[in-house]
Amino acid sequence: MKTNKAIFLDRDGTINIDKEYLYKIEDFEFEPKADEALKILYDLGYILIVVTNQSGVARGYYKENDVETLHINLSKLLEKKGIIISKYYYCPHHPSKGIGKYKSDCACRKPNPGMLLKGIEEFDIDPSLSYMVGDKKSDVEAGLNAGVKSVFLGKEKDIKIDNYSNNISIFNSLYDFAISLKNKS
C-alpha cells in the first residue's frame, strides 16, 4: 500500500517568476514567498517533486544540461533554507516546434501525466494524498490525468477547463496554498 504524499510543482510561474525560456540561475527569481511556501510544504511531510515542460530545449534555445544545471543550483539554494526537492522531471519535447529528436508528441509533456506517473512510481506515492500545483491549464489537467488533486494558481476566470471538479482548488499563490494545507493539518 502506497503511503507517501507528494506535492508535484510546476516550476515557471509557480516556484519562480516566469521569464520566457529561463535556464540561467542568475535570471532565477522566486515568486513572492514561494521559498517560504516550499518550506511549509516540506515541513508538513510532503515529498516535493518539480515537473516542468522545457520546450526551450526542443526549440534549440538551450540544452538539457542547462536545465539540469539550473536545477542543481536551485537545489543548493533551497537546501540552505532546509528544503529538499526530491526530484526534477522535465519534458524537453514539443510536438510541433521541436527540432530533431525533440520534435515529439510524448507522454511526458503536460497535460499528459507522464512525469507525475514516474514520480508516483519512483517514490511510492499515494495519489489520493497528493497534489499537482501550477499556473496553467496544462498543469491542472496533468494532475487530474495522474489522479492527484490539482491546484491552480491564479484567478478562477483564468482557468477554462471542461470537466471542472472537486479535485481542483484555486489559490492566488503557492504560499496561500501552503498556508491552507498547514491550517488543515
mmCIF file of C-alpha atoms in Angstrom:
data_model
loop_
_atom_site.group_PDB
_atom_site.id
_atom_site.type_symbol
_atom_site.label_atom_id
_atom_site.label_comp_id
_atom_site.label_asym_id
_atom_site.label_seq_id
_atom_site.Cartn_x
_atom_site.Cartn_y
_atom_site.Cartn_z
ATOM 1 C CA MET A 1 0.000 0.000 0.000
ATOM 2 C CA LYS A 2 1.384 3.399 -1.014
ATOM 3 C CA THR A 3 1.631 5.807 1.890
ATOM 4 C CA ASN A 4 3.872 8.667 0.752
ATOM 5 C CA LYS A 5 2.348 12.015 -0.110
ATOM 6 C CA ALA A 6 3.763 14.466 -2.612
ATOM 7 C CA ILE A 7 3.401 17.945 -3.984
ATOM 8 C CA PHE A 8 4.144 17.988 -7.709
ATOM 9 C CA LEU A 9 5.154 21.515 -8.650
ATOM 10 C CA ASP A 10 5.297 23.301 -11.938
ATOM 11 C CA ARG A 11 8.423 25.471 -11.981
ATOM 12 C CA ASP A 12 7.986 28.611 -14.098
ATOM 13 C CA GLY A 13 5.187 30.797 -12.736
ATOM 14 C CA THR A 14 4.797 28.623 -9.642
ATOM 15 C CA ILE A 15 8.195 28.481 -7.897
ATOM 16 C CA ASN A 16 9.919 31.200 -9.889
ATOM 17 C CA ILE A 17 8.794 34.246 -11.805
ATOM 18 C CA ASP A 18 8.062 33.097 -15.337
ATOM 19 C CA LYS A 19 10.680 34.522 -17.675
ATOM 20 C CA GLU A 20 10.469 33.070 -21.143
ATOM 21 C CA TYR A 21 12.878 30.183 -21.589
ATOM 22 C CA LEU A 22 14.627 30.545 -18.224
ATOM 23 C CA TYR A 23 17.761 28.433 -17.945
ATOM 24 C CA LYS A 24 20.372 30.585 -16.158
ATOM 25 C CA ILE A 25 20.478 30.677 -12.351
ATOM 26 C CA GLU A 26 21.370 34.391 -12.454
ATOM 27 C CA ASP A 27 17.977 35.032 -14.093
ATOM 28 C CA PHE A 28 16.105 32.974 -11.494
ATOM 29 C CA GLU A 29 13.802 34.853 -9.094
ATOM 30 C CA PHE A 30 11.398 33.217 -6.654
ATOM 31 C CA GLU A 31 7.725 34.058 -6.911
ATOM 32 C CA PRO A 32 6.802 36.094 -3.782
ATOM 33 C CA LYS A 33 7.076 33.857 -0.690
ATOM 34 C CA ALA A 34 7.482 30.707 -2.837
ATOM 35 C CA ASP A 35 10.542 29.610 -0.856
ATOM 36 C CA GLU A 36 8.577 30.041 2.388
ATOM 37 C CA ALA A 37 5.749 28.010 0.860
ATOM 38 C CA LEU A 38 8.126 25.199 -0.108
ATOM 39 C CA LYS A 39 9.449 25.111 3.466
ATOM 40 C CA ILE A 40 5.920 24.832 4.873
ATOM 41 C CA LEU A 41 5.045 22.006 2.451
ATOM 42 C CA TYR A 42 8.314 20.196 3.144
ATOM 43 C CA ASP A 43 7.815 20.529 6.910
ATOM 44 C CA LEU A 44 4.303 19.069 6.515
ATOM 45 C CA GLY A 45 5.973 15.882 5.273
ATOM 46 C CA TYR A 46 5.295 16.163 1.563
ATOM 47 C CA ILE A 47 7.822 14.882 -0.955
ATOM 48 C CA LEU A 48 8.496 17.829 -3.275
ATOM 49 C CA ILE A 49 8.828 16.993 -6.971
ATOM 50 C CA VAL A 50 9.202 19.521 -9.784
ATOM 51 C CA VAL A 51 7.559 18.678 -13.128
ATOM 52 C CA THR A 52 8.280 21.212 -15.851
ATOM 53 C CA ASN A 53 7.790 21.482 -19.603
ATOM 54 C CA GLN A 54 11.013 22.837 -21.119
ATOM 55 C CA SER A 55 10.222 23.469 -24.765
ATOM 56 C CA GLY A 56 13.254 25.783 -24.948
ATOM 57 C CA VAL A 57 15.310 22.599 -25.269
ATOM 58 C CA ALA A 58 13.054 21.358 -28.080
ATOM 59 C CA ARG A 59 13.369 24.704 -29.867
ATOM 60 C CA GLY A 60 17.163 24.726 -29.581
ATOM 61 C CA TYR A 61 17.325 27.771 -27.260
ATOM 62 C CA TYR A 62 19.336 25.884 -24.639
ATOM 63 C CA LYS A 63 20.457 22.331 -23.863
ATOM 64 C CA GLU A 64 19.199 19.689 -21.437
ATOM 65 C CA ASN A 65 22.424 20.180 -19.489
ATOM 66 C CA ASP A 66 21.456 23.845 -18.944
ATOM 67 C CA VAL A 67 18.123 22.766 -17.392
ATOM 68 C CA GLU A 68 19.887 20.239 -15.158
ATOM 69 C CA THR A 69 22.484 22.827 -14.061
ATOM 70 C CA LEU A 70 19.709 25.278 -13.130
ATOM 71 C CA HIS A 71 18.001 22.566 -11.073
ATOM 72 C CA ILE A 72 21.247 21.659 -9.266
ATOM 73 C CA ASN A 73 21.771 25.322 -8.375
ATOM 74 C CA LEU A 74 18.146 25.735 -7.295
ATOM 75 C CA SER A 75 18.501 22.700 -5.025
ATOM 76 C CA LYS A 76 21.586 24.239 -3.410
ATOM 77 C CA LEU A 77 19.669 27.472 -2.755
ATOM 78 C CA LEU A 78 16.749 25.571 -1.223
ATOM 79 C CA GLU A 79 18.896 23.222 0.868
ATOM 80 C CA LYS A 80 20.335 26.302 2.630
ATOM 81 C CA LYS A 81 16.724 27.042 3.663
ATOM 82 C CA GLY A 82 16.103 23.475 4.870
ATOM 83 C CA ILE A 83 14.094 22.408 1.802
ATOM 84 C CA ILE A 84 14.745 19.284 -0.272
ATOM 85 C CA ILE A 85 13.371 18.831 -3.774
ATOM 86 C CA SER A 86 13.409 15.046 -4.153
ATOM 87 C CA LYS A 87 13.348 15.035 -7.949
ATOM 88 C CA TYR A 88 13.146 17.249 -11.003
ATOM 89 C CA TYR A 89 11.396 15.825 -14.035
ATOM 90 C CA TYR A 90 11.383 17.876 -17.199
ATOM 91 C CA CYS A 91 9.999 17.394 -20.674
ATOM 92 C CA PRO A 92 12.384 18.607 -23.402
ATOM 93 C CA HIS A 93 9.907 17.860 -26.216
ATOM 94 C CA HIS A 94 7.445 19.839 -28.280
ATOM 95 C CA PRO A 95 5.057 18.223 -30.779
ATOM 96 C CA SER A 96 5.291 20.956 -33.436
ATOM 97 C CA LYS A 97 8.105 23.373 -32.526
ATOM 98 C CA GLY A 98 10.715 20.755 -31.634
ATOM 99 C CA ILE A 99 13.902 20.225 -33.613
ATOM 100 C CA GLY A 100 15.261 16.760 -34.418
ATOM 101 C CA LYS A 101 14.773 14.169 -31.679
ATOM 102 C CA TYR A 102 12.922 16.756 -29.585
ATOM 103 C CA LYS A 103 10.028 17.050 -32.023
ATOM 104 C CA SER A 104 7.804 14.549 -30.324
ATOM 105 C CA ASP A 105 4.249 14.158 -29.132
ATOM 106 C CA CYS A 106 5.345 12.436 -25.926
ATOM 107 C CA ALA A 107 3.692 11.126 -22.762
ATOM 108 C CA CYS A 108 5.700 13.451 -20.515
ATOM 109 C CA ARG A 109 4.659 16.889 -21.813
ATOM 110 C CA LYS A 110 1.920 18.306 -19.605
ATOM 111 C CA PRO A 111 -1.096 17.989 -19.808
ATOM 112 C CA ASN A 112 -0.014 14.363 -20.252
ATOM 113 C CA PRO A 113 0.664 12.759 -16.871
ATOM 114 C CA GLY A 114 3.968 11.028 -17.709
ATOM 115 C CA MET A 115 6.229 12.983 -15.342
ATOM 116 C CA LEU A 116 3.780 12.648 -12.449
ATOM 117 C CA LEU A 117 3.287 8.931 -13.066
ATOM 118 C CA LYS A 118 7.075 8.429 -12.976
ATOM 119 C CA GLY A 119 7.206 10.242 -9.650
ATOM 120 C CA ILE A 120 4.281 8.260 -8.231
ATOM 121 C CA GLU A 121 6.062 5.029 -9.162
ATOM 122 C CA GLU A 122 9.586 6.046 -8.141
ATOM 123 C CA PHE A 123 8.626 7.451 -4.736
ATOM 124 C CA ASP A 124 5.770 5.061 -3.896
ATOM 125 C CA ILE A 125 3.292 7.934 -3.731
ATOM 126 C CA ASP A 126 -0.385 7.658 -2.887
ATOM 127 C CA PRO A 127 -2.120 9.888 -5.469
ATOM 128 C CA SER A 128 -5.116 10.413 -3.164
ATOM 129 C CA LEU A 129 -2.822 12.186 -0.659
ATOM 130 C CA SER A 130 -1.026 14.251 -3.288
ATOM 131 C CA TYR A 131 -1.342 17.478 -5.280
ATOM 132 C CA MET A 132 -0.219 19.000 -8.565
ATOM 133 C CA VAL A 133 0.317 22.779 -8.297
ATOM 134 C CA GLY A 134 0.717 25.070 -11.281
ATOM 135 C CA ASP A 135 -0.294 28.252 -13.027
ATOM 136 C CA LYS A 136 -1.520 26.814 -16.332
ATOM 137 C CA LYS A 137 -4.439 24.702 -17.512
ATOM 138 C CA SER A 138 -1.941 22.041 -18.649
ATOM 139 C CA ASP A 139 -0.686 21.715 -15.038
ATOM 140 C CA VAL A 140 -4.196 21.210 -13.689
ATOM 141 C CA GLU A 141 -5.008 18.690 -16.412
ATOM 142 C CA ALA A 142 -1.761 16.767 -15.820
ATOM 143 C CA GLY A 143 -2.691 16.428 -12.157
ATOM 144 C CA LEU A 144 -6.196 15.243 -12.949
ATOM 145 C CA ASN A 145 -4.821 12.832 -15.588
ATOM 146 C CA ALA A 146 -2.452 11.377 -12.967
ATOM 147 C CA GLY A 147 -5.201 11.008 -10.351
ATOM 148 C CA VAL A 148 -3.951 13.654 -7.909
ATOM 149 C CA LYS A 149 -5.743 16.776 -6.687
ATOM 150 C CA SER A 150 -4.928 19.836 -8.779
ATOM 151 C CA VAL A 151 -4.228 23.341 -7.569
ATOM 152 C CA PHE A 152 -4.444 26.264 -9.967
ATOM 153 C CA LEU A 153 -2.522 29.407 -9.047
ATOM 154 C CA GLY A 154 -4.389 32.396 -10.414
ATOM 155 C CA LYS A 155 -7.930 33.661 -10.781
ATOM 156 C CA GLU A 156 -10.887 31.367 -11.415
ATOM 157 C CA LYS A 157 -11.734 33.261 -14.610
ATOM 158 C CA ASP A 158 -8.250 32.414 -15.945
ATOM 159 C CA ILE A 159 -8.789 28.662 -15.928
ATOM 160 C CA LYS A 160 -11.132 27.364 -18.550
ATOM 161 C CA ILE A 161 -11.450 23.663 -18.005
ATOM 162 C CA ASP A 162 -14.269 21.496 -19.289
ATOM 163 C CA ASN A 163 -14.655 18.909 -16.571
ATOM 164 C CA TYR A 164 -14.220 21.193 -13.581
ATOM 165 C CA SER A 165 -14.384 19.028 -10.483
ATOM 166 C CA ASN A 166 -13.954 18.962 -6.739
ATOM 167 C CA ASN A 167 -10.368 17.864 -7.388
ATOM 168 C CA ILE A 168 -9.371 21.412 -8.411
ATOM 169 C CA SER A 169 -8.618 24.178 -5.919
ATOM 170 C CA ILE A 170 -7.710 27.760 -6.780
ATOM 171 C CA PHE A 171 -5.268 29.940 -4.840
ATOM 172 C CA ASN A 172 -3.560 33.246 -5.595
ATOM 173 C CA SER A 173 -0.086 31.884 -4.833
ATOM 174 C CA LEU A 174 1.901 28.845 -3.772
ATOM 175 C CA TYR A 175 2.219 30.486 -0.362
ATOM 176 C CA ASP A 176 -1.578 30.785 0.027
ATOM 177 C CA PHE A 177 -1.937 27.089 -0.862
ATOM 178 C CA ALA A 178 0.785 26.098 1.640
ATOM 179 C CA ILE A 179 -0.879 28.104 4.433
ATOM 180 C CA SER A 180 -4.224 26.462 3.626
ATOM 181 C CA LEU A 181 -2.686 22.977 3.916
ATOM 182 C CA LYS A 182 -0.893 23.945 7.124
ATOM 183 C CA ASN A 183 -4.158 25.169 8.643
ATOM 184 C CA LYS A 184 -5.821 21.824 7.810
ATOM 185 C CA SER A 185 -3.111 19.747 9.494
#
